[in-house]
mmCIF file of C-alpha atoms in Angstrom:
data_model
loop_
_atom_site.group_PDB
_atom_site.id
_atom_site.type_symbol
_atom_site.label_atom_id
_atom_site.label_comp_id
_atom_site.label_asym_id
_atom_site.label_seq_id
_atom_site.Cartn_x
_atom_site.Cartn_y
_atom_site.Cartn_z
ATOM 1 C CA MET A 1 170.385 193.681 65.969
ATOM 2 C CA THR A 2 170.562 191.183 63.212
ATOM 3 C CA ILE A 3 173.699 191.714 61.032
ATOM 4 C CA SER A 4 173.711 191.178 57.352
ATOM 5 C CA ASN A 5 175.274 188.113 55.775
ATOM 6 C CA ILE A 6 175.679 189.929 52.505
ATOM 7 C CA LYS A 7 179.287 190.287 51.639
ATOM 8 C CA THR A 8 180.448 193.832 50.724
ATOM 9 C CA ASP A 9 183.743 193.047 49.175
ATOM 10 C CA ASP A 10 182.269 193.519 45.650
ATOM 11 C CA ALA A 11 181.988 197.306 45.361
ATOM 12 C CA THR A 12 180.096 196.943 42.099
ATOM 13 C CA ARG A 13 176.996 196.178 44.165
ATOM 14 C CA GLY A 14 176.855 199.717 45.394
ATOM 15 C CA VAL A 15 173.734 201.807 45.046
ATOM 16 C CA PRO A 16 173.929 204.730 42.544
ATOM 17 C CA ALA A 17 173.643 208.231 44.032
ATOM 18 C CA VAL A 18 170.650 210.419 43.748
ATOM 19 C CA ALA A 19 170.650 213.918 42.244
ATOM 20 C CA ARG A 20 170.143 217.018 44.335
ATOM 21 C CA PRO A 21 166.699 218.610 44.197
ATOM 22 C CA SER A 22 166.025 220.668 41.170
ATOM 23 C CA GLU A 23 163.980 223.294 43.247
ATOM 24 C CA PRO A 24 165.122 224.919 46.417
ATOM 25 C CA ALA A 25 163.634 223.614 49.652
ATOM 26 C CA HIS A 26 161.119 225.575 51.630
ATOM 27 C CA VAL A 27 162.499 227.538 54.521
ATOM 28 C CA ILE A 28 160.324 227.314 57.726
ATOM 29 C CA LYS A 29 159.463 230.694 59.268
ATOM 30 C CA SER A 30 158.623 229.771 62.841
ATOM 31 C CA ASP A 31 158.329 226.984 65.449
ATOM 32 C CA ALA A 32 154.638 226.834 64.957
ATOM 33 C CA GLU A 33 155.054 226.220 61.192
ATOM 34 C CA ALA A 34 157.542 223.495 61.863
ATOM 35 C CA ILE A 35 155.048 221.675 63.974
ATOM 36 C CA GLU A 36 152.275 222.256 61.380
ATOM 37 C CA VAL A 37 154.400 220.970 58.485
ATOM 38 C CA ALA A 38 155.403 217.960 60.557
ATOM 39 C CA LYS A 39 151.808 217.117 61.212
ATOM 40 C CA ARG A 40 150.960 217.419 57.596
ATOM 41 C CA LEU A 41 153.771 215.172 56.506
ATOM 42 C CA ALA A 42 152.818 212.568 59.159
ATOM 43 C CA THR A 43 149.437 212.161 57.760
ATOM 44 C CA GLU A 44 150.987 211.380 54.378
ATOM 45 C CA PHE A 45 153.711 209.022 55.759
ATOM 46 C CA GLY A 46 151.590 207.017 58.113
ATOM 47 C CA PRO A 47 149.353 205.055 55.837
ATOM 48 C CA GLY A 48 152.262 203.363 53.854
ATOM 49 C CA SER A 49 154.554 202.682 56.888
ATOM 50 C CA ALA A 50 153.365 199.119 57.414
ATOM 51 C CA ALA A 51 153.838 198.175 53.781
ATOM 52 C CA ARG A 52 157.252 199.829 53.599
ATOM 53 C CA ASP A 53 158.321 197.833 56.732
ATOM 54 C CA ARG A 54 156.904 194.479 55.395
ATOM 55 C CA GLU A 55 158.500 194.819 51.980
ATOM 56 C CA ARG A 56 161.379 196.998 52.891
ATOM 57 C CA ILE A 57 160.404 199.591 50.373
ATOM 58 C CA TRP A 58 162.598 202.654 50.508
ATOM 59 C CA PRO A 59 160.674 205.861 51.452
ATOM 60 C CA VAL A 60 162.061 207.761 48.347
ATOM 61 C CA ARG A 61 159.045 210.000 47.776
ATOM 62 C CA GLU A 62 158.470 210.475 51.515
ATOM 63 C CA LEU A 63 162.140 211.446 52.025
ATOM 64 C CA ASP A 64 162.039 214.105 49.263
ATOM 65 C CA ALA A 65 158.912 215.517 50.702
ATOM 66 C CA PHE A 66 160.515 215.584 54.221
ATOM 67 C CA SER A 67 163.702 217.235 53.211
ATOM 68 C CA GLN A 68 162.016 219.786 50.718
ATOM 69 C CA SER A 69 159.473 220.737 53.391
ATOM 70 C CA GLY A 70 162.068 222.836 55.263
ATOM 71 C CA LEU A 71 162.171 220.607 58.315
ATOM 72 C CA TRP A 72 165.831 219.503 57.508
ATOM 73 C CA SER A 73 167.089 223.102 57.908
ATOM 74 C CA ILE A 74 165.154 224.016 61.144
ATOM 75 C CA ASN A 75 168.333 224.245 63.242
ATOM 76 C CA VAL A 76 170.339 226.456 60.695
ATOM 77 C CA PRO A 77 171.040 229.748 62.639
ATOM 78 C CA LYS A 78 169.099 232.829 61.807
ATOM 79 C CA GLU A 79 172.241 234.785 60.822
ATOM 80 C CA PHE A 80 172.682 232.329 57.941
ATOM 81 C CA GLY A 81 169.111 232.507 56.860
ATOM 82 C CA GLY A 82 167.702 229.514 58.751
ATOM 83 C CA PRO A 83 164.702 229.251 61.135
ATOM 84 C CA GLU A 84 166.831 228.368 64.225
ATOM 85 C CA VAL A 85 163.816 226.819 66.030
ATOM 86 C CA SER A 86 164.057 225.708 69.643
ATOM 87 C CA TYR A 87 165.341 222.213 70.155
ATOM 88 C CA ALA A 88 162.139 221.428 71.935
ATOM 89 C CA THR A 89 160.367 222.061 68.623
ATOM 90 C CA LEU A 90 162.985 220.163 66.744
ATOM 91 C CA ALA A 91 162.474 217.103 68.969
ATOM 92 C CA LYS A 92 158.633 217.437 68.636
ATOM 93 C CA VAL A 93 158.993 217.501 64.910
ATOM 94 C CA ILE A 94 161.023 214.206 64.961
ATOM 95 C CA GLU A 95 158.573 212.646 67.368
ATOM 96 C CA ILE A 96 155.641 213.598 65.126
ATOM 97 C CA ILE A 97 157.335 212.109 62.025
ATOM 98 C CA SER A 98 158.522 208.994 63.918
ATOM 99 C CA ALA A 99 155.060 208.255 65.107
ATOM 100 C CA ALA A 100 154.026 207.940 61.414
ATOM 101 C CA ASP A 101 157.219 206.048 60.382
ATOM 102 C CA PRO A 102 160.178 205.916 62.818
ATOM 103 C CA SER A 103 162.621 204.948 60.028
ATOM 104 C CA ILE A 104 162.046 208.199 58.283
ATOM 105 C CA GLY A 105 162.360 210.050 61.686
ATOM 106 C CA GLN A 106 165.711 208.371 62.227
ATOM 107 C CA ILE A 107 166.996 209.212 58.721
ATOM 108 C CA ALA A 108 167.110 212.893 59.612
ATOM 109 C CA GLN A 109 168.948 212.412 62.831
ATOM 110 C CA ASN A 110 172.595 212.569 61.785
ATOM 111 C CA HIS A 111 171.815 215.326 59.320
ATOM 112 C CA LEU A 112 170.477 217.588 62.038
ATOM 113 C CA GLY A 113 173.300 216.506 64.330
ATOM 114 C CA VAL A 114 175.946 217.457 61.760
ATOM 115 C CA VAL A 115 174.155 220.795 61.104
ATOM 116 C CA ALA A 116 174.455 221.484 64.848
ATOM 117 C CA ALA A 117 178.155 220.486 64.791
ATOM 118 C CA ILE A 118 178.875 222.788 61.877
ATOM 119 C CA ARG A 119 177.429 225.728 63.970
ATOM 120 C CA THR A 120 179.632 224.825 66.949
ATOM 121 C CA VAL A 121 182.987 224.101 65.252
ATOM 122 C CA SER A 122 183.154 225.606 61.745
ATOM 123 C CA ASP A 123 184.501 228.994 60.832
ATOM 124 C CA GLU A 124 182.191 231.495 59.253
ATOM 125 C CA GLU A 125 183.246 230.776 55.692
ATOM 126 C CA GLN A 126 182.506 227.002 56.115
ATOM 127 C CA GLN A 127 179.292 227.813 57.800
ATOM 128 C CA LYS A 128 178.049 229.904 54.873
ATOM 129 C CA LEU A 129 178.966 227.225 52.452
ATOM 130 C CA LEU A 130 177.471 224.257 54.195
ATOM 131 C CA PHE A 131 174.360 226.025 55.539
ATOM 132 C CA ALA A 132 173.576 227.237 52.011
ATOM 133 C CA GLU A 133 173.648 223.535 50.954
ATOM 134 C CA VAL A 134 171.219 222.575 53.697
ATOM 135 C CA LEU A 135 168.806 225.509 53.030
ATOM 136 C CA ARG A 136 168.711 224.428 49.361
ATOM 137 C CA GLY A 137 167.544 220.996 50.379
ATOM 138 C CA THR A 138 170.805 219.067 50.367
ATOM 139 C CA ARG A 139 170.669 215.908 52.580
ATOM 140 C CA PHE A 140 173.546 214.791 54.718
ATOM 141 C CA GLY A 141 173.664 211.067 55.313
ATOM 142 C CA ASN A 142 176.352 209.646 57.593
ATOM 143 C CA ALA A 143 179.340 207.331 57.697
ATOM 144 C CA PHE A 144 180.166 207.516 61.382
ATOM 145 C CA SER A 145 180.204 203.985 63.077
ATOM 146 C CA GLU A 146 182.314 201.082 62.239
ATOM 147 C CA PHE A 147 181.607 197.409 62.529
ATOM 148 C CA GLY A 148 183.949 195.177 64.521
ATOM 149 C CA SER A 149 185.772 197.776 66.561
ATOM 150 C CA LYS A 150 186.196 197.359 70.285
ATOM 151 C CA ARG A 151 184.140 200.458 71.088
ATOM 152 C CA ALA A 152 181.968 202.873 69.237
ATOM 153 C CA VAL A 153 184.614 205.616 69.442
ATOM 154 C CA ASP A 154 187.435 203.474 67.990
ATOM 155 C CA PHE A 155 187.734 204.538 64.476
ATOM 156 C CA GLU A 156 190.103 202.961 61.797
ATOM 157 C CA THR A 157 188.861 205.237 58.989
ATOM 158 C CA LYS A 158 191.718 207.913 58.331
ATOM 159 C CA PHE A 159 192.483 210.606 55.881
ATOM 160 C CA VAL A 160 195.705 212.057 54.551
ATOM 161 C CA ASP A 161 196.453 215.681 53.511
ATOM 162 C CA ALA A 162 196.676 216.116 49.686
ATOM 163 C CA GLY A 163 196.965 219.743 49.282
ATOM 164 C CA ASP A 164 193.646 221.433 48.682
ATOM 165 C CA HIS A 165 191.726 218.220 49.657
ATOM 166 C CA VAL A 166 192.124 215.174 51.728
ATOM 167 C CA ILE A 167 192.010 211.460 50.779
ATOM 168 C CA VAL A 168 189.898 209.173 52.952
ATOM 169 C CA ASN A 169 190.112 205.371 53.299
ATOM 170 C CA GLY A 170 188.056 203.012 55.502
ATOM 171 C CA ARG A 171 184.782 201.189 55.901
ATOM 172 C CA LYS A 172 181.641 202.100 57.766
ATOM 173 C CA PHE A 173 178.328 200.538 58.961
ATOM 174 C CA TYR A 174 175.197 201.756 60.633
ATOM 175 C CA SER A 175 175.047 204.560 58.021
ATOM 176 C CA SER A 176 171.507 205.726 58.355
ATOM 177 C CA GLY A 177 170.429 207.907 55.395
ATOM 178 C CA ALA A 178 173.501 207.238 53.350
ATOM 179 C CA LEU A 179 171.831 205.420 50.490
ATOM 180 C CA LEU A 180 169.771 208.481 49.475
ATOM 181 C CA ALA A 181 171.975 211.229 50.770
ATOM 182 C CA HIS A 182 173.335 213.949 48.632
ATOM 183 C CA LEU A 183 176.466 214.433 50.882
ATOM 184 C CA VAL A 184 178.014 211.897 53.219
ATOM 185 C CA PRO A 185 179.767 213.140 56.406
ATOM 186 C CA ILE A 186 182.451 210.595 57.165
ATOM 187 C CA VAL A 187 184.093 210.483 60.624
ATOM 188 C CA ALA A 188 187.718 210.032 59.912
ATOM 189 C CA LEU A 189 190.931 210.572 61.922
ATOM 190 C CA ASP A 190 193.870 212.837 61.014
ATOM 191 C CA ASP A 191 197.430 211.895 61.679
ATOM 192 C CA GLU A 192 197.044 213.160 65.307
ATOM 193 C CA GLY A 193 194.008 210.836 65.906
ATOM 194 C CA ARG A 194 191.438 213.598 65.963
ATOM 195 C CA ALA A 195 188.071 212.962 64.469
ATOM 196 C CA TRP A 196 186.796 215.266 61.661
ATOM 197 C CA TYR A 197 183.596 215.086 59.516
ATOM 198 C CA ALA A 198 184.939 214.659 55.945
ATOM 199 C CA ILE A 199 181.818 215.609 53.987
ATOM 200 C CA ALA A 200 182.028 213.845 50.682
ATOM 201 C CA GLU A 201 179.747 213.896 47.615
ATOM 202 C CA ARG A 202 177.587 210.749 47.603
ATOM 203 C CA ASP A 203 178.727 210.029 43.994
ATOM 204 C CA ALA A 204 182.432 210.718 44.701
ATOM 205 C CA PRO A 205 184.686 208.240 43.022
ATOM 206 C CA GLY A 206 185.682 205.573 45.539
ATOM 207 C CA LEU A 207 182.685 206.105 47.767
ATOM 208 C CA THR A 208 180.295 203.106 47.610
ATOM 209 C CA VAL A 209 177.183 202.507 49.695
ATOM 210 C CA VAL A 210 175.953 198.954 49.822
ATOM 211 C CA ASP A 211 172.311 198.131 50.582
ATOM 212 C CA ASP A 212 172.973 195.413 53.151
ATOM 213 C CA TRP A 213 171.064 196.492 56.200
ATOM 214 C CA SER A 214 169.230 193.441 57.524
ATOM 215 C CA SER A 215 168.135 194.329 61.035
ATOM 216 C CA PHE A 216 164.509 193.146 62.068
ATOM 217 C CA GLY A 217 163.600 196.694 63.040
ATOM 218 C CA GLN A 218 164.019 200.099 61.555
ATOM 219 C CA ARG A 219 164.224 198.420 58.153
ATOM 220 C CA THR A 220 163.973 201.342 55.865
ATOM 221 C CA THR A 221 166.492 203.809 57.451
ATOM 222 C CA LEU A 222 168.572 203.716 54.208
ATOM 223 C CA SER A 223 171.523 202.385 56.013
ATOM 224 C CA GLY A 224 174.267 199.924 54.953
ATOM 225 C CA THR A 225 177.969 199.532 54.513
ATOM 226 C CA VAL A 226 180.013 202.483 53.235
ATOM 227 C CA ILE A 227 183.225 201.643 51.511
ATOM 228 C CA LEU A 228 185.842 204.447 51.245
ATOM 229 C CA ASP A 229 188.584 203.758 48.712
ATOM 230 C CA ASN A 230 190.760 206.895 48.208
ATOM 231 C CA VAL A 231 187.824 209.241 48.415
ATOM 232 C CA LYS A 232 188.751 212.909 47.681
ATOM 233 C CA VAL A 233 187.069 215.466 49.959
ATOM 234 C CA PRO A 234 187.851 219.230 49.565
ATOM 235 C CA LYS A 235 189.131 221.021 52.570
ATOM 236 C CA SER A 236 186.270 223.396 52.429
ATOM 237 C CA HIS A 237 184.150 220.311 53.505
ATOM 238 C CA LEU A 238 186.469 219.163 56.285
ATOM 239 C CA VAL A 239 184.706 219.902 59.540
ATOM 240 C CA PRO A 240 186.703 219.728 62.730
ATOM 241 C CA GLY A 241 184.124 217.742 64.603
ATOM 242 C CA TYR A 242 186.550 216.900 67.461
ATOM 243 C CA LYS A 243 186.397 220.450 68.676
ATOM 244 C CA GLY A 244 182.785 219.976 69.820
ATOM 245 C CA TYR A 245 183.985 217.572 72.521
ATOM 246 C CA GLU A 246 187.277 219.316 73.569
ATOM 247 C CA VAL A 247 185.329 221.850 75.469
ATOM 248 C CA PRO A 248 181.778 221.793 76.848
ATOM 249 C CA THR A 249 179.148 222.025 73.991
ATOM 250 C CA ALA A 250 175.704 220.790 73.470
ATOM 251 C CA ASP A 251 176.640 218.729 70.409
ATOM 252 C CA GLY A 252 176.372 215.308 72.223
ATOM 253 C CA ALA A 253 172.957 216.168 73.778
ATOM 254 C CA ILE A 254 171.563 217.201 70.370
ATOM 255 C CA PHE A 255 172.478 213.989 68.825
ATOM 256 C CA GLN A 256 170.865 212.279 71.813
ATOM 257 C CA ILE A 257 167.645 214.234 71.990
ATOM 258 C CA ILE A 258 166.759 213.238 68.376
ATOM 259 C CA GLN A 259 167.184 209.666 69.413
ATOM 260 C CA VAL A 260 164.746 210.267 72.359
ATOM 261 C CA ALA A 261 162.275 211.892 69.915
ATOM 262 C CA VAL A 262 162.272 208.806 67.626
ATOM 263 C CA ASP A 263 161.429 206.550 70.693
ATOM 264 C CA THR A 264 158.638 208.688 71.959
ATOM 265 C CA GLY A 265 157.187 208.733 68.443
ATOM 266 C CA ILE A 266 157.334 204.898 68.381
ATOM 267 C CA ALA A 267 155.589 204.814 71.778
ATOM 268 C CA GLN A 268 152.874 207.176 70.637
ATOM 269 C CA ALA A 269 152.240 205.092 67.452
ATOM 270 C CA ALA A 270 152.025 201.862 69.620
ATOM 271 C CA ILE A 271 149.520 203.341 72.044
ATOM 272 C CA ASP A 272 147.471 204.711 69.214
ATOM 273 C CA GLU A 273 147.317 201.394 67.546
ATOM 274 C CA THR A 274 146.401 199.717 70.813
ATOM 275 C CA VAL A 275 143.496 202.054 71.320
ATOM 276 C CA SER A 276 142.306 201.674 67.810
ATOM 277 C CA PHE A 277 142.502 197.866 67.886
ATOM 278 C CA VAL A 278 140.704 197.628 71.196
ATOM 279 C CA ARG A 279 137.994 199.975 70.139
ATOM 280 C CA THR A 280 137.361 198.158 66.807
ATOM 281 C CA LYS A 281 138.530 194.534 66.797
ATOM 282 C CA SER A 282 139.195 193.172 70.170
ATOM 283 C CA ARG A 283 136.654 191.183 72.175
ATOM 284 C CA ALA A 284 135.804 191.362 75.817
ATOM 285 C CA TRP A 285 137.189 188.615 77.947
ATOM 286 C CA VAL A 286 134.717 185.747 78.801
ATOM 287 C CA ASP A 287 134.915 186.359 82.521
ATOM 288 C CA SER A 288 134.454 190.092 82.488
ATOM 289 C CA GLY A 289 130.749 190.077 81.872
ATOM 290 C CA LEU A 290 131.193 193.070 79.520
ATOM 291 C CA GLU A 291 130.019 193.596 76.012
ATOM 292 C CA ASN A 292 132.970 195.669 74.858
ATOM 293 C CA ALA A 293 136.730 195.219 75.250
ATOM 294 C CA TRP A 294 137.163 198.873 75.887
ATOM 295 C CA ASP A 295 135.146 198.651 79.096
ATOM 296 C CA ASP A 296 137.565 196.168 80.555
ATOM 297 C CA PRO A 297 138.798 197.722 83.791
ATOM 298 C CA TYR A 298 142.317 196.236 83.498
ATOM 299 C CA THR A 299 142.704 197.427 79.954
ATOM 300 C CA ILE A 300 141.528 200.871 81.032
ATOM 301 C CA GLN A 301 144.085 200.918 83.752
ATOM 302 C CA ALA A 302 146.860 199.765 81.522
ATOM 303 C CA ILE A 303 146.116 202.404 78.787
ATOM 304 C CA GLY A 304 146.026 205.095 81.535
ATOM 305 C CA ASP A 305 149.463 203.937 82.839
ATOM 306 C CA LEU A 306 151.013 203.787 79.364
ATOM 307 C CA THR A 307 149.787 207.307 78.525
ATOM 308 C CA LEU A 308 150.957 208.715 81.768
ATOM 309 C CA ARG A 309 154.456 207.256 81.185
ATOM 310 C CA LEU A 310 154.560 208.577 77.610
ATOM 311 C CA HIS A 311 153.493 212.139 78.831
ATOM 312 C CA ALA A 312 156.290 211.972 81.398
ATOM 313 C CA ALA A 313 158.867 211.139 78.781
ATOM 314 C CA GLN A 314 157.540 213.868 76.430
ATOM 315 C CA ALA A 315 157.661 216.482 79.275
ATOM 316 C CA LEU A 316 161.218 215.560 79.900
ATOM 317 C CA LEU A 317 161.935 215.628 76.133
ATOM 318 C CA GLU A 318 160.614 219.198 75.971
ATOM 319 C CA LYS A 319 162.515 220.163 79.113
ATOM 320 C CA ALA A 320 165.750 218.726 77.577
ATOM 321 C CA GLY A 321 165.118 220.739 74.373
ATOM 322 C CA TYR A 322 165.008 224.063 76.270
ATOM 323 C CA ALA A 323 167.992 223.046 78.241
ATOM 324 C CA ILE A 324 169.845 222.423 74.959
ATOM 325 C CA ASP A 325 168.811 225.906 73.803
ATOM 326 C CA ARG A 326 170.354 227.419 76.850
ATOM 327 C CA ALA A 327 173.570 225.441 76.348
ATOM 328 C CA VAL A 328 173.791 226.459 72.594
ATOM 329 C CA ALA A 329 173.239 230.125 73.508
ATOM 330 C CA ASN A 330 175.683 230.039 76.447
ATOM 331 C CA PRO A 331 177.951 226.934 76.490
ATOM 332 C CA THR A 332 179.357 226.669 79.973
ATOM 333 C CA ILE A 333 180.247 223.649 82.123
ATOM 334 C CA GLU A 334 177.041 223.962 83.972
ATOM 335 C CA THR A 335 174.549 224.639 81.091
ATOM 336 C CA VAL A 336 175.992 221.716 78.898
ATOM 337 C CA ALA A 337 175.996 219.296 81.954
ATOM 338 C CA GLN A 338 172.254 220.292 82.600
ATOM 339 C CA SER A 339 171.444 219.656 78.955
ATOM 340 C CA GLN A 340 173.101 216.257 79.037
ATOM 341 C CA ILE A 341 171.607 215.225 82.294
ATOM 342 C CA THR A 342 167.971 216.216 81.284
ATOM 343 C CA THR A 343 168.397 214.500 77.871
ATOM 344 C CA ALA A 344 169.634 211.398 79.727
ATOM 345 C CA GLU A 345 166.623 211.366 81.930
ATOM 346 C CA ALA A 346 164.372 211.705 78.913
ATOM 347 C CA LYS A 347 166.327 208.906 77.129
ATOM 348 C CA ILE A 348 165.593 206.482 80.013
ATOM 349 C CA LEU A 349 161.944 207.160 79.993
ATOM 350 C CA SER A 350 161.577 207.089 76.332
ATOM 351 C CA THR A 351 163.302 203.725 76.062
ATOM 352 C CA GLU A 352 161.177 202.197 78.777
ATOM 353 C CA ILE A 353 157.934 203.454 77.495
ATOM 354 C CA ALA A 354 158.667 202.613 73.799
ATOM 355 C CA ILE A 355 159.378 198.966 74.759
ATOM 356 C CA ALA A 356 156.549 198.769 77.311
ATOM 357 C CA ALA A 357 153.978 200.221 74.927
ATOM 358 C CA THR A 358 155.032 198.125 71.902
ATOM 359 C CA ASN A 359 155.064 194.990 74.195
ATOM 360 C CA LYS A 360 151.601 195.759 75.884
ATOM 361 C CA LEU A 361 149.943 196.223 72.516
ATOM 362 C CA PHE A 362 149.583 192.565 72.010
ATOM 363 C CA GLU A 363 148.395 191.743 75.624
ATOM 364 C CA LEU A 364 145.709 194.338 75.517
ATOM 365 C CA ALA A 365 144.647 193.952 71.815
ATOM 366 C CA GLY A 366 144.616 190.162 71.952
ATOM 367 C CA THR A 367 145.702 187.229 69.792
ATOM 368 C CA ARG A 368 144.036 188.717 66.700
ATOM 369 C CA SER A 369 146.521 191.585 66.848
ATOM 370 C CA THR A 370 149.404 189.202 66.048
ATOM 371 C CA LEU A 371 148.130 188.351 62.557
ATOM 372 C CA ALA A 372 150.487 189.066 59.911
ATOM 373 C CA GLU A 373 147.917 191.199 57.981
ATOM 374 C CA HIS A 374 148.197 193.942 60.643
ATOM 375 C CA ASN A 375 152.017 193.975 60.933
ATOM 376 C CA LEU A 376 151.776 195.460 64.362
ATOM 377 C CA ASP A 377 154.961 193.719 65.501
ATOM 378 C CA ARG A 378 156.839 196.349 63.486
ATOM 379 C CA HIS A 379 156.250 198.802 66.347
ATOM 380 C CA TRP A 380 158.020 196.388 68.888
ATOM 381 C CA ARG A 381 160.757 195.547 66.369
ATOM 382 C CA ASN A 382 161.451 199.197 65.709
ATOM 383 C CA ALA A 383 161.510 200.007 69.468
ATOM 384 C CA ARG A 384 163.784 197.142 70.285
ATOM 385 C CA THR A 385 166.195 197.981 67.482
ATOM 386 C CA HIS A 386 166.233 201.764 67.915
ATOM 387 C CA THR A 387 166.623 201.796 71.730
ATOM 388 C CA LEU A 388 169.904 199.830 71.341
ATOM 389 C CA HIS A 389 171.722 202.883 70.089
ATOM 390 C CA ASP A 390 172.569 204.031 73.650
ATOM 391 C CA PRO A 391 172.450 201.589 76.699
ATOM 392 C CA VAL A 392 170.007 202.924 79.230
ATOM 393 C CA ARG A 393 171.984 201.124 81.924
ATOM 394 C CA TRP A 394 174.703 203.686 81.372
ATOM 395 C CA LYS A 395 172.255 206.610 81.505
ATOM 396 C CA TYR A 396 171.362 205.550 85.047
ATOM 397 C CA ALA A 397 175.086 205.686 85.983
ATOM 398 C CA ILE A 398 175.407 209.149 84.511
ATOM 399 C CA LEU A 399 172.509 210.468 86.560
ATOM 400 C CA GLY A 400 173.799 208.772 89.760
ATOM 401 C CA LYS A 401 177.279 210.143 89.406
ATOM 402 C CA TYR A 402 175.917 213.683 88.721
ATOM 403 C CA PHE A 403 173.425 213.843 91.558
ATOM 404 C CA LEU A 404 175.363 211.895 94.072
ATOM 405 C CA ASN A 405 179.002 213.010 93.453
ATOM 406 C CA GLY A 406 178.705 216.106 91.295
ATOM 407 C CA GLU A 407 180.416 214.284 88.329
ATOM 408 C CA ASN A 408 179.484 215.690 85.020
ATOM 409 C CA PRO A 409 178.721 213.484 82.068
ATOM 410 C CA PRO A 410 181.493 212.682 79.507
ATOM 411 C CA LEU A 411 181.731 214.721 76.459
ATOM 412 C CA HIS A 412 180.951 212.696 73.238
ATOM 413 C CA ALA A 413 178.121 212.027 70.801
ATOM 414 C CA TRP A 414 176.515 209.371 73.104
ATOM 415 C CA SER A 415 176.115 211.695 75.991
#
């Protein structure tokens, strides 16, 4: 990814926080309704996605519609008033939204992952408090990853105990959604080196989000540098995230399956764009003897191949969702490992089809498809950027170790 050259030392360049919604969000009633709402929103988000990418226009209206639709609370447990849809449904929702605009699909990823973590590690009082926020329409951003550390799991951000609250100091990057979040979960270490989610108010004194995301893809994920200068977080909002990885839980697989769904959404959009362009704009090749580009046998074969590979990725995505459901309901070594393995399989196929479909688009549609007016390169840029989150070469290793030697995957947010 391209890293910004904008200096973030000047905290005055931070972006002001946005207010919480004045009206409570809708609460989804069923899996079927979740899919229906996602499809409706996708028809609204799709037409402006190319312009938002080209001009790096923040999806402010779209994000409000997304979070107020009820889709940001679909994994809140039923006992707390949430829909608790299947993770197969949740993944399909993200795929549908991402096919319309993958930046918007990605913005919800860490929010939904934190909701899942709260279910796993928080006590009942904290769950009631935070799930009520989510059901009202409060958006979690994220301040997880840090720029410049040796590994993604090496955190320098820390907090100290200050009575009824903690004080957090550090600096974060790759903070999808933080610019327009209402609350910002910060991964910070305690004095024992354990990682917690310190969920701060977006407008908390000392918390600054800088608009310096400059990647060539996923350009409107509302990411940037998060500066934490003596940020106070009440202990009621201090979530022991580390507990989700001390014993087998589905927390890591849940973060991963949402990444998979973004990529299958990108692949679906690229295939749809290819078909549309070939059907309406492409010319038959001079040696084919054909009148229409869509009758080209090589193009027909390629579209069939891409669609088959996408359907395989989608089938594994659905299978992974149901495996996660079983692991959430009954977290054992076996059920959690199965959820991780199936999600890893889906991650491999989704990465490969996202890159293949976005690359093949230009080969099949022809030179005209590269014109700036179409901005079709956004699909490849988005795929190439987003699929870098978790190296597929390591997913193959996870599968090989599991199937050959019976070694379960590691427990962390990337597995």
